[in-house]
PDB file of C-alpha atoms and ligand atoms in Angstrom:
ATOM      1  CA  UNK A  75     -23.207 -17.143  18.268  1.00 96.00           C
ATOM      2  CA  UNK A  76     -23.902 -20.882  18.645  1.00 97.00           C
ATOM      3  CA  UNK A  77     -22.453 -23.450  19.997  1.00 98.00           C
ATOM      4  CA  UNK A  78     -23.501 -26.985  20.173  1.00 98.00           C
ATOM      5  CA  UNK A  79     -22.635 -29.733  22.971  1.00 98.00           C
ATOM      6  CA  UNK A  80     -22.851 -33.826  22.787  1.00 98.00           C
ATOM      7  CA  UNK A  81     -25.881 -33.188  20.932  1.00 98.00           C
ATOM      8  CA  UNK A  82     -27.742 -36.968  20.474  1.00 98.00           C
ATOM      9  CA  UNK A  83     -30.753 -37.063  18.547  1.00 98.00           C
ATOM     10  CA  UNK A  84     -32.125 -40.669  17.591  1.00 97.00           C
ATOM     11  CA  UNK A  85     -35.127 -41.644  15.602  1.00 96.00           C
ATOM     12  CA  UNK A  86     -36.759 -44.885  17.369  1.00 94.00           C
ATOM     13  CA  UNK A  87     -33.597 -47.087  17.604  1.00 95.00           C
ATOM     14  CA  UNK A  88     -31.416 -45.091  15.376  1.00 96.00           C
ATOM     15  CA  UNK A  89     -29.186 -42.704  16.497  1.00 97.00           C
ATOM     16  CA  UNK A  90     -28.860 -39.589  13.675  1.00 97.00           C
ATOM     17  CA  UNK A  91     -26.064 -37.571  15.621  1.00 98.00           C
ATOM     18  CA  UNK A  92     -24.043 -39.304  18.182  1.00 97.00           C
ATOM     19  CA  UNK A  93     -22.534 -36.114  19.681  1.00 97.00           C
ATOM     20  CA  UNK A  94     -22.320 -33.311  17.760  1.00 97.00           C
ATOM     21  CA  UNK A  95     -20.110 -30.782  19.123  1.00 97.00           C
ATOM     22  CA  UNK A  96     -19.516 -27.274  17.136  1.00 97.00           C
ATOM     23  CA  UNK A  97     -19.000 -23.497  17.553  1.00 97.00           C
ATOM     24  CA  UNK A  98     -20.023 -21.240  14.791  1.00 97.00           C
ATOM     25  CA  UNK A  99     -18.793 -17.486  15.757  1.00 97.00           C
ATOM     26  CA  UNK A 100     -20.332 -14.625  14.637  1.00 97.00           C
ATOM     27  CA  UNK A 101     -20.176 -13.855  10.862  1.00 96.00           C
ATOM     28  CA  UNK A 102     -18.608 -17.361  10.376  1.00 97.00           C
ATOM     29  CA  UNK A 103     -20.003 -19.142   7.303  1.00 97.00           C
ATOM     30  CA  UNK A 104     -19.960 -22.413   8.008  1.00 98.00           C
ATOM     31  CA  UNK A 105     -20.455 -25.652   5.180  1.00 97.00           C
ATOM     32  CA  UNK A 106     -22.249 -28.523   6.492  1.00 97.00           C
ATOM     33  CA  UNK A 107     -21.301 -31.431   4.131  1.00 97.00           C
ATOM     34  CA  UNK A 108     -21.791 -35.160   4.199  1.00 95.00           C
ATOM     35  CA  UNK A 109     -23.235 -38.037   2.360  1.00 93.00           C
ATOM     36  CA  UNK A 110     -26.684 -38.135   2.226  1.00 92.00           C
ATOM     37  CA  UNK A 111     -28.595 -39.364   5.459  1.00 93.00           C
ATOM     38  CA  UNK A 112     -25.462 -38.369   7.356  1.00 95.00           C
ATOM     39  CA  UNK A 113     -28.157 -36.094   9.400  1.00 96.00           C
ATOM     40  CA  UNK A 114     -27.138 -32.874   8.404  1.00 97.00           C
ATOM     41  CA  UNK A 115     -31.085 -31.668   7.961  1.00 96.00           C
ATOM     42  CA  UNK A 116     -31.484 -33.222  11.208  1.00 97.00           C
ATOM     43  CA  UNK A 117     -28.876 -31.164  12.673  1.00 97.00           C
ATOM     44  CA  UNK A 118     -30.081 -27.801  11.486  1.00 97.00           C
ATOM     45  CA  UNK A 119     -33.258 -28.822  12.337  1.00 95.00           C
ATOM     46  CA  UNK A 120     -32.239 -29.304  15.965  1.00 96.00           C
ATOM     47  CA  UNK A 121     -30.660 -26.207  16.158  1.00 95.00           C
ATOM     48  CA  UNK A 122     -34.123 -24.215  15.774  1.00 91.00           C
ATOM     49  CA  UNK A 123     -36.175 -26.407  17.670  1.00 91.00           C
ATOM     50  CA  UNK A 124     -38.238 -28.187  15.003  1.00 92.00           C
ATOM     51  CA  UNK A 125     -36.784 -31.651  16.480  1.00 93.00           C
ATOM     52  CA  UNK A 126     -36.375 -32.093  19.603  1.00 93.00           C
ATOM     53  CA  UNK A 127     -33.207 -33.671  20.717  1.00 95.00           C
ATOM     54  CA  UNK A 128     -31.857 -36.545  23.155  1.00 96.00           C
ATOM     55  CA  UNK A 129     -29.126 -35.348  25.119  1.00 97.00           C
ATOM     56  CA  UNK A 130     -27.148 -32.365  24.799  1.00 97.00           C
ATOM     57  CA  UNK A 131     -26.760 -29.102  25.030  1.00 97.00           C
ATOM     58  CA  UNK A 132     -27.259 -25.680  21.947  1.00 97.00           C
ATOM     59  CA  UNK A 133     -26.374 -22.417  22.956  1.00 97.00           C
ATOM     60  CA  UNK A 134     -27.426 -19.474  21.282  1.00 97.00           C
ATOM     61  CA  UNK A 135     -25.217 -16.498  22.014  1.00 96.00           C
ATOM     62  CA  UNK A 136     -24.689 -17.898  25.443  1.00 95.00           C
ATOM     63  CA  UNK A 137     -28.400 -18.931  26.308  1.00 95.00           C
ATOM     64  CA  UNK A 138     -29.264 -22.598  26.343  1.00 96.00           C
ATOM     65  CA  UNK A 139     -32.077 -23.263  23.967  1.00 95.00           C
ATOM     66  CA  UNK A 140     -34.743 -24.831  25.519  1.00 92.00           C
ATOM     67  CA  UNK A 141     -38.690 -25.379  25.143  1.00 89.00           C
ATOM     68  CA  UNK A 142     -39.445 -22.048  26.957  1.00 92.00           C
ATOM     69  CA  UNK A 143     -37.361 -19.878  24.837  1.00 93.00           C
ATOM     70  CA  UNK A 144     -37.807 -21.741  21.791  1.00 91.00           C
ATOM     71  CA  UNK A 145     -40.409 -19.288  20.201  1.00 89.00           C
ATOM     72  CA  UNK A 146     -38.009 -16.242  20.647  1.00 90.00           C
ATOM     73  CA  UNK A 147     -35.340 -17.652  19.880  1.00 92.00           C
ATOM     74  CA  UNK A 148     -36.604 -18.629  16.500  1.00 90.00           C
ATOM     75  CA  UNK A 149     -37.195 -15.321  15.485  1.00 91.00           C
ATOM     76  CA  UNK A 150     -33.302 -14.921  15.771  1.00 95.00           C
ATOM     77  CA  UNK A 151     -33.014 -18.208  13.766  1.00 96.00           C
ATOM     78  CA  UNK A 152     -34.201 -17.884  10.214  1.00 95.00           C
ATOM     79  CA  UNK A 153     -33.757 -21.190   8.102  1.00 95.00           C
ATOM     80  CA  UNK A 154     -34.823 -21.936   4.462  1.00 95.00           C
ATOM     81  CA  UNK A 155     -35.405 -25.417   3.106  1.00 90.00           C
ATOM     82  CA  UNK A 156     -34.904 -27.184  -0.025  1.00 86.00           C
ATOM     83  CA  UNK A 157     -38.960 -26.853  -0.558  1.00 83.00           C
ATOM     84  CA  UNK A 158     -40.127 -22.846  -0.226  1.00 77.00           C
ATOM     85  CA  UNK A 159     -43.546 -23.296   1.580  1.00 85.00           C
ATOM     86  CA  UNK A 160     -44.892 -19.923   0.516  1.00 94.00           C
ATOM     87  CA  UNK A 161     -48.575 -19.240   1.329  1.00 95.00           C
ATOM     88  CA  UNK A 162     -50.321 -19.936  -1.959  1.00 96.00           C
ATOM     89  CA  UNK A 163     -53.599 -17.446  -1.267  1.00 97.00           C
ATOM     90  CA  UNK A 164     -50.950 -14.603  -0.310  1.00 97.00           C
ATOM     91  CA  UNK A 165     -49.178 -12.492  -2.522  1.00 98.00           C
ATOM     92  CA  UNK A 166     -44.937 -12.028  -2.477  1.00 98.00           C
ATOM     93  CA  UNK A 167     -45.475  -9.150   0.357  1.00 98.00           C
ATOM     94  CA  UNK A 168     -48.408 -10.342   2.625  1.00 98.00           C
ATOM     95  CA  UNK A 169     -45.566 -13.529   2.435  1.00 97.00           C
ATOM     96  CA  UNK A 170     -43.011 -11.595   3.688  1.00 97.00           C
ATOM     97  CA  UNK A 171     -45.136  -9.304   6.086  1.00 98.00           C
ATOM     98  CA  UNK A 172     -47.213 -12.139   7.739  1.00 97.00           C
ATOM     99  CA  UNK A 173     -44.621 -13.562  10.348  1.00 95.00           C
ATOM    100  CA  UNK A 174     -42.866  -9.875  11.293  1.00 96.00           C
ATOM    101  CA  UNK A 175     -46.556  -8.482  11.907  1.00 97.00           C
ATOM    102  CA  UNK A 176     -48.117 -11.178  13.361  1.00 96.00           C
ATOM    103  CA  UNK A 177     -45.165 -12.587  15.760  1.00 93.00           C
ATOM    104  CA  UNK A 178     -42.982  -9.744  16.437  1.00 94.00           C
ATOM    105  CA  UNK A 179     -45.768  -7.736  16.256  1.00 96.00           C
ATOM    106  CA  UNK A 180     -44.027  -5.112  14.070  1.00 97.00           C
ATOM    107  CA  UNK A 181     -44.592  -1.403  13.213  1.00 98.00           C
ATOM    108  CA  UNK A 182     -46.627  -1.963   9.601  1.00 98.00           C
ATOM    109  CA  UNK A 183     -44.693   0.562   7.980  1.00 98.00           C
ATOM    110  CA  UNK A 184     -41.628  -0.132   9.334  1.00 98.00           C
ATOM    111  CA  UNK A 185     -42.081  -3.529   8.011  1.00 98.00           C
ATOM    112  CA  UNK A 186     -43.064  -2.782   4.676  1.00 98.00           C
ATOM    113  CA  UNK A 187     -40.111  -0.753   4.107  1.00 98.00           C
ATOM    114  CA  UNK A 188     -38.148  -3.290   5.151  1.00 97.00           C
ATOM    115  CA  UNK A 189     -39.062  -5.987   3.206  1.00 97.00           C
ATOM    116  CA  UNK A 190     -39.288  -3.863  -0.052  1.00 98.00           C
ATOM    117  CA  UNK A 191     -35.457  -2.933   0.672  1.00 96.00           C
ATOM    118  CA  UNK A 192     -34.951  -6.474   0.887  1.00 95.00           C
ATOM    119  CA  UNK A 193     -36.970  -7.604  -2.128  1.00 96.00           C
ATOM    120  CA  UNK A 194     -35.022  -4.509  -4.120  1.00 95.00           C
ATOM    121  CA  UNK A 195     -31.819  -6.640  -2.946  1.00 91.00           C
ATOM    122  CA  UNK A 196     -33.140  -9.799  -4.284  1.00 92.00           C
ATOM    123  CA  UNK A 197     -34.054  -7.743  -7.809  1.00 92.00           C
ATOM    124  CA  UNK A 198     -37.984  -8.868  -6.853  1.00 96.00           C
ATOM    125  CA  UNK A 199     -39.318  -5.876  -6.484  1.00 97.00           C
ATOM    126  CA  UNK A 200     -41.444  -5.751  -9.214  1.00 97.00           C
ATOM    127  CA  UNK A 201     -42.901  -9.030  -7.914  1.00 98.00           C
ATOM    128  CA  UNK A 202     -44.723  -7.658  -4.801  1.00 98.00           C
ATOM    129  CA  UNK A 203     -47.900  -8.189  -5.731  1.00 98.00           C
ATOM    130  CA  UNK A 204     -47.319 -11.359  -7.600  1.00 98.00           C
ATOM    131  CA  UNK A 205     -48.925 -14.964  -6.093  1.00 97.00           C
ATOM    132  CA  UNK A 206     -46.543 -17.812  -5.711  1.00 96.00           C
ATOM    133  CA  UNK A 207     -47.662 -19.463  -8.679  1.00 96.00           C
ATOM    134  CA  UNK A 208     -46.702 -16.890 -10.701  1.00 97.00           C
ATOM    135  CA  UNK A 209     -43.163 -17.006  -9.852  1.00 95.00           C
ATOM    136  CA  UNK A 210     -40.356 -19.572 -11.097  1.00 92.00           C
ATOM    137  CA  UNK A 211     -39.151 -21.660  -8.991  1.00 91.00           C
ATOM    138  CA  UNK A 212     -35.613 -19.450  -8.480  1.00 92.00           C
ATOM    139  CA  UNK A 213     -37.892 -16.694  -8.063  1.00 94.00           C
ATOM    140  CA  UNK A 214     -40.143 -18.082  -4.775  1.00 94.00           C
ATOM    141  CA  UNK A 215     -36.678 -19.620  -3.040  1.00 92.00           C
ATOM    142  CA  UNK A 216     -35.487 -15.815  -2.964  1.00 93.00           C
ATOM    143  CA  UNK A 217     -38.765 -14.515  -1.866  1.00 96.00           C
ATOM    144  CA  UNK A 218     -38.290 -17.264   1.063  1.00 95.00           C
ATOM    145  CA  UNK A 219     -35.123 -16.242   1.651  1.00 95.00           C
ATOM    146  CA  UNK A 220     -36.142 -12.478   2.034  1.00 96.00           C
ATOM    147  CA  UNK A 221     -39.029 -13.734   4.071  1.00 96.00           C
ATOM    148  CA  UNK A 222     -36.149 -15.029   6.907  1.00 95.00           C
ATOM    149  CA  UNK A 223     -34.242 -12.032   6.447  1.00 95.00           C
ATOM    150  CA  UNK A 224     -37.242 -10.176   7.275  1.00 96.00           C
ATOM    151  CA  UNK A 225     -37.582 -10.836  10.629  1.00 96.00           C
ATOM    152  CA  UNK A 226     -34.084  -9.826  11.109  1.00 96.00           C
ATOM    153  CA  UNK A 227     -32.440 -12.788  12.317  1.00 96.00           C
ATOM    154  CA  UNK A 228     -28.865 -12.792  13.721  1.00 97.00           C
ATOM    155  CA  UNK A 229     -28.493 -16.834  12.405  1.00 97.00           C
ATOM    156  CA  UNK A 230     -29.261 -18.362   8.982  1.00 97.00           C
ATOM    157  CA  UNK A 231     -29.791 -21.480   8.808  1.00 97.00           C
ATOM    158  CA  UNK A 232     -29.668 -22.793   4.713  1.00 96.00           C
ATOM    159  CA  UNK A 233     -31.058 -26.370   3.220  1.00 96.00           C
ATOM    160  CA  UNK A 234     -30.386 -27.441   0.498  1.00 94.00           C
ATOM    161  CA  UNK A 235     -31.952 -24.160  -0.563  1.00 92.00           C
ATOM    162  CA  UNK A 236     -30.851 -25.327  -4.633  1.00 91.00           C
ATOM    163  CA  UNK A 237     -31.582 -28.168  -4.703  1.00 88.00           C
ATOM    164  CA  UNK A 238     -35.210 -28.415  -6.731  1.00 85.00           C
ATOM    165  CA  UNK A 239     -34.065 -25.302  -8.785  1.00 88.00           C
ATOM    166  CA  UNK A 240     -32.650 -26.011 -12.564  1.00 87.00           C
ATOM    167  CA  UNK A 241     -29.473 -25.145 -13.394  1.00 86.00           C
ATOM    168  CA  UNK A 242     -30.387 -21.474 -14.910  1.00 84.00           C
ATOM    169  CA  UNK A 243     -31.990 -20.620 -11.138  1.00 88.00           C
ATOM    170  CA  UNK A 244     -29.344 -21.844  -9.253  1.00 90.00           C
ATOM    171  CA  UNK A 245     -26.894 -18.734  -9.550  1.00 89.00           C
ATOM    172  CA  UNK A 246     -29.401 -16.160  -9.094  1.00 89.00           C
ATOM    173  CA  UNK A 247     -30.155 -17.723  -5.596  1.00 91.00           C
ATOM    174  CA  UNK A 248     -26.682 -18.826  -4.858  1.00 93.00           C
ATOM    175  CA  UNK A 249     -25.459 -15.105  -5.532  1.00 92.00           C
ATOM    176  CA  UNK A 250     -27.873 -14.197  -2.953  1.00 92.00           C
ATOM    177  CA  UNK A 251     -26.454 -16.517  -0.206  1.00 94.00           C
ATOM    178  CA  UNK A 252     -23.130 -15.375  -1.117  1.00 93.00           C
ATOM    179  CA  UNK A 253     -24.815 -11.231  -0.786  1.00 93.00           C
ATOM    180  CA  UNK A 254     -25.686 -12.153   2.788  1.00 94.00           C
ATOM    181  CA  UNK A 255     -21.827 -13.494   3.505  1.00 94.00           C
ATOM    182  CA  UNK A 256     -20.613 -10.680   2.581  1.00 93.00           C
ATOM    183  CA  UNK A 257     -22.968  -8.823   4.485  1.00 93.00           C
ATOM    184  CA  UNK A 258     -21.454 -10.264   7.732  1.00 95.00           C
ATOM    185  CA  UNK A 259     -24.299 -12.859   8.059  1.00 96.00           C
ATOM    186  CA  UNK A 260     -23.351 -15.890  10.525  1.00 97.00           C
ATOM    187  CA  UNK A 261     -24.955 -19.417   8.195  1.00 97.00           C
ATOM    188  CA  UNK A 262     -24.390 -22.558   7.996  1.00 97.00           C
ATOM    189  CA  UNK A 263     -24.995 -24.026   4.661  1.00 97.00           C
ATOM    190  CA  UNK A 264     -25.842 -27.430   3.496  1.00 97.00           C
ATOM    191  CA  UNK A 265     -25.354 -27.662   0.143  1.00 93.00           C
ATOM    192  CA  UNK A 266     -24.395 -29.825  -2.801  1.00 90.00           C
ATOM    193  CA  UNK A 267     -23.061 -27.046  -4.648  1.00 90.00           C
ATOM    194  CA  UNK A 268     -19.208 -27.931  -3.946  1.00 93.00           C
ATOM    195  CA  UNK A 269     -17.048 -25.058  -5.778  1.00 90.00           C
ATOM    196  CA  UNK A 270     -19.971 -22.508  -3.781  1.00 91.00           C
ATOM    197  CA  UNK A 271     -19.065 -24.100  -0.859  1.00 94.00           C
ATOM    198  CA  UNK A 272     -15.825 -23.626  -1.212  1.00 92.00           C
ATOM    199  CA  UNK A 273     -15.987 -20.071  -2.022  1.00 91.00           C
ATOM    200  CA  UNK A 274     -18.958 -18.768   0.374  1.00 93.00           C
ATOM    201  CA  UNK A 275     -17.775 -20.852   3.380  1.00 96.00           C
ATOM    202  CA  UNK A 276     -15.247 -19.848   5.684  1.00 95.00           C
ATOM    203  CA  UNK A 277     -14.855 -23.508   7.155  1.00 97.00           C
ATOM    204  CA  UNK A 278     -16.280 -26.511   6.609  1.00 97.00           C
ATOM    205  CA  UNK A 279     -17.820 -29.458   9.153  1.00 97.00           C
ATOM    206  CA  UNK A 280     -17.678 -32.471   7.337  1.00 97.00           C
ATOM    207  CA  UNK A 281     -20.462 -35.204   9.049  1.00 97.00           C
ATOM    208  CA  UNK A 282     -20.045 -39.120   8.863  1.00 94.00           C
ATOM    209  CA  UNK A 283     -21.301 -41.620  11.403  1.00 90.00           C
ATOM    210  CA  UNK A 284     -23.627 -39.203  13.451  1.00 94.00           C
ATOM    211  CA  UNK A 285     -20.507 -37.490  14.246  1.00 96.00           C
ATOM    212  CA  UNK A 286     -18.516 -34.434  12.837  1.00 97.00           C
ATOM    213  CA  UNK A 287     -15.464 -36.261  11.146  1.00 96.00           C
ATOM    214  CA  UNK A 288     -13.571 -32.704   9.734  1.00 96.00           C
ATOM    215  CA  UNK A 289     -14.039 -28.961  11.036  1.00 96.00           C
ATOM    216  CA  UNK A 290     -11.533 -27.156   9.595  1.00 95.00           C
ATOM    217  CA  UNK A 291     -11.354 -24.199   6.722  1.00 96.00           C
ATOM    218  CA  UNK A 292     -12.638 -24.349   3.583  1.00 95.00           C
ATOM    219  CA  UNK A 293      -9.399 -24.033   1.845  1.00 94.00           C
ATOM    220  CA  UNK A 294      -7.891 -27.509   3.857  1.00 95.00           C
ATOM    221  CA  UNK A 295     -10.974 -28.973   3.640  1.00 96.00           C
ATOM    222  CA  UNK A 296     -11.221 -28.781  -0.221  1.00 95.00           C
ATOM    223  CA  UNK A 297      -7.664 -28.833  -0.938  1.00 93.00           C
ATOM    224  CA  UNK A 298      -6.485 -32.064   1.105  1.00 91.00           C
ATOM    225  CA  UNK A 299      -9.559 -33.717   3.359  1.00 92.00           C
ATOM    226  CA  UNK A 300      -8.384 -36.112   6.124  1.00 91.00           C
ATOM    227  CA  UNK A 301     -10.515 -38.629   5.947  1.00 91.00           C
ATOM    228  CA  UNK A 302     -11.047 -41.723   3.529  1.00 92.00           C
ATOM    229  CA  UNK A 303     -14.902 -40.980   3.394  1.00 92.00           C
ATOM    230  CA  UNK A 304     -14.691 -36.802   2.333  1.00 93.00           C
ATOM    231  CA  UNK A 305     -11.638 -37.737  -0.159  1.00 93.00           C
ATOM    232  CA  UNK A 306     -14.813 -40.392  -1.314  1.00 93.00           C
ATOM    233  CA  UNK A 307     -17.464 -37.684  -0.998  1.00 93.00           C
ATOM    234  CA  UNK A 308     -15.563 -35.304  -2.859  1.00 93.00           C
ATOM    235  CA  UNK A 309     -15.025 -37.419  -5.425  1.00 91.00           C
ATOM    236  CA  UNK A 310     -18.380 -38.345  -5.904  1.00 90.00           C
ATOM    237  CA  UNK A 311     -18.829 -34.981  -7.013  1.00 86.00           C
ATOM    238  CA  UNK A 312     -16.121 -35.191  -9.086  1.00 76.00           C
ATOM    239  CA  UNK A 313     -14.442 -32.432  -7.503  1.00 71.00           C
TER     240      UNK A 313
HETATM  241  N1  ATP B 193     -38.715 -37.863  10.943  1.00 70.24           N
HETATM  242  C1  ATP B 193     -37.884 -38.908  10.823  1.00 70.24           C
HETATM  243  N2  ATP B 193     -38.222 -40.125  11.304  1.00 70.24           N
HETATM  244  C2  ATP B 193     -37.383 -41.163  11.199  1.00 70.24           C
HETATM  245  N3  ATP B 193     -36.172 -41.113  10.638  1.00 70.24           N
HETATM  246  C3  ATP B 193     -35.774 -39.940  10.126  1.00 70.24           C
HETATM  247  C4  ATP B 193     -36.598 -38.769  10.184  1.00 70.24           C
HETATM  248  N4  ATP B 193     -35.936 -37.752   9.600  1.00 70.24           N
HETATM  249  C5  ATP B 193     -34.765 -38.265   9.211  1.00 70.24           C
HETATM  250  N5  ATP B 193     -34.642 -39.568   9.515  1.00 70.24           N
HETATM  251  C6  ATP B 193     -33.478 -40.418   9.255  1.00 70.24           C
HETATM  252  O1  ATP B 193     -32.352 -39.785   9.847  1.00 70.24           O
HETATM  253  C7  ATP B 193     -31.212 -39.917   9.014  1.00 70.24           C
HETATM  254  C8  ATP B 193     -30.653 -38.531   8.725  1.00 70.24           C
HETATM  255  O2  ATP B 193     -31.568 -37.838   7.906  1.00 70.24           O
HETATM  256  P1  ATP B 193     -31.278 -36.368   7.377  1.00 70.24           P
HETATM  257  O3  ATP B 193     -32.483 -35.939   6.637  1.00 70.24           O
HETATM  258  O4  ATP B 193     -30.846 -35.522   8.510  1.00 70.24           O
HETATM  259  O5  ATP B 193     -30.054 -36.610   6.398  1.00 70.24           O
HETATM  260  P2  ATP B 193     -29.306 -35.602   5.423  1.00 70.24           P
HETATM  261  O6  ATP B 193     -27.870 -35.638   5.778  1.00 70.24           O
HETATM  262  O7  ATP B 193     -29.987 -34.291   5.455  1.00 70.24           O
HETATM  263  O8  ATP B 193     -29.493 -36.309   4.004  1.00 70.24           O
HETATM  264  P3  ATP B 193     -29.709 -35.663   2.542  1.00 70.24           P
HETATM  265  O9  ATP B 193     -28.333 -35.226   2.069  1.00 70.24           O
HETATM  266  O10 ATP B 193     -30.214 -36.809   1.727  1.00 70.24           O
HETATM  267  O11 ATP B 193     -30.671 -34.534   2.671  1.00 70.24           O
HETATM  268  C9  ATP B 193     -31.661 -40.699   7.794  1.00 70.24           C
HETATM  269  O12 ATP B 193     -31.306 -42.035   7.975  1.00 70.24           O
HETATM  270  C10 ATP B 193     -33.151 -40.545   7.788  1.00 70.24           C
HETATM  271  O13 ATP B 193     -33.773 -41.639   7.220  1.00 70.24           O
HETATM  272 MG1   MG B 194     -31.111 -33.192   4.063  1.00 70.24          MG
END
């Protein structure tokens, strides 16, 4: 589904990933750990073109991502970030609707059912009609996750997607991450949710120093790490 080759990406004189190389398969769920400013939202920011990168190569399902096919291949890329940038002067659906009408140029109806399936999924479907500011916070990071799963993406990209939620809202929005693994859904995951990590992701990739220090599964990762600095960032969480 994606691979990734030497990928450098620097910022001015420092370099953020020193050569990144990783395969995610199809219907892997893959962690992306590391302490912070390890570069792991630069990464997954790479990966759907909203950096541009040095050197290096990202393959999606065999076709090398570049600034001609960035556009489509976005579509097949849906990522949510720690902050869900929902339209405020449009309501839960026209949120939902906008991007699969007015990009992929969608069947309305077609559409619509969709993302009311998908809102019934998320237990929001008596928030259609509702304006962002109406919702809790828990409440608008599902809508934006249903609002990437609406344009029926084939990759999930996930940010910190918890992290400005309180406790309470956490589970409701973890629960749907863990929906979509089960589902089959190929994601990588940064999180800072450790025992979630542990039991959504198939494998974890472990970053330090720009480069990926540990790729191996979940249950070696979190049971005996292999380097000094995840036994530290483990620890850190107290885990
Ligand atoms: N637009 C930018 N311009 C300059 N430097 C940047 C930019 N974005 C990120 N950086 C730097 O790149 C490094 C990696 O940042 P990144 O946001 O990818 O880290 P992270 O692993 O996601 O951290 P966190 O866990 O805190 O979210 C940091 O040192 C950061 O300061
Ligand atoms: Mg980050």
């Amino acid at each position: 589904m994606l691979k990734i080759k030497q990928l450098v990406k620097s910022y001015g004189s420092l370099e953020v990933l020193q050569g990144i190389n990783l395969e995610i398969k199809k219907g892997e769920v893959v962690a992306v750990l590391g302490p912070s400013g390890c570069g792991k939202s630069t990464l997954l920011r790479t990966i759907n073109g909203l950096e541009s990168i040095n050197s290096g190569e990202i393959y999606f399902k065999d076709e090398l991502i570049s600034k001609k096919n960035i556009i489509a291949m976005r579509q097949k890329i849906g990522m949510v970030f720690q902050s869900y940038d929902l339209f405020a002067h449009l309501n839960v659906l026209q949120n939902i609707m906008l991007a699969p009408l007015k990009v992929q140029k969608r069947d309305e109806k077609e559409v619509k059912e969709f993302a009311l399936r998908l809102l019934e999924r998320v237990r929001l479907l008596e928030k259609q009609s509702a304006y962002p500011r109406e919702l809790s916070g828990g409440q608008k990071q599902r809508i934006a996750i249903v609002r990437a799963l609406c344009m029926r993406p084939e990759l999930m990209l996930f940010d910190e997607v918890t992290a400005a939620l309180d406790p309470e809202m956490v589970r409701e929005v973890l629960e749907v991450v863990r929906d979509l693994a089960n589902d089959g859904m190929t994601m990588l995951i940064v999180t800072h949710e450790m025992n979630f990590a542990r039991a959504v992701a198939s494998r974890v990739v472990f970053l330090d120093g720009g480069r990926v220090a540990e790729d191996e599964s979940s249950e070696q990762f979190f049971s005996s790490p292999k380097h000094e600095r995840a036994r530290e960032f483990l620890k850190s969480f107290e885990y």
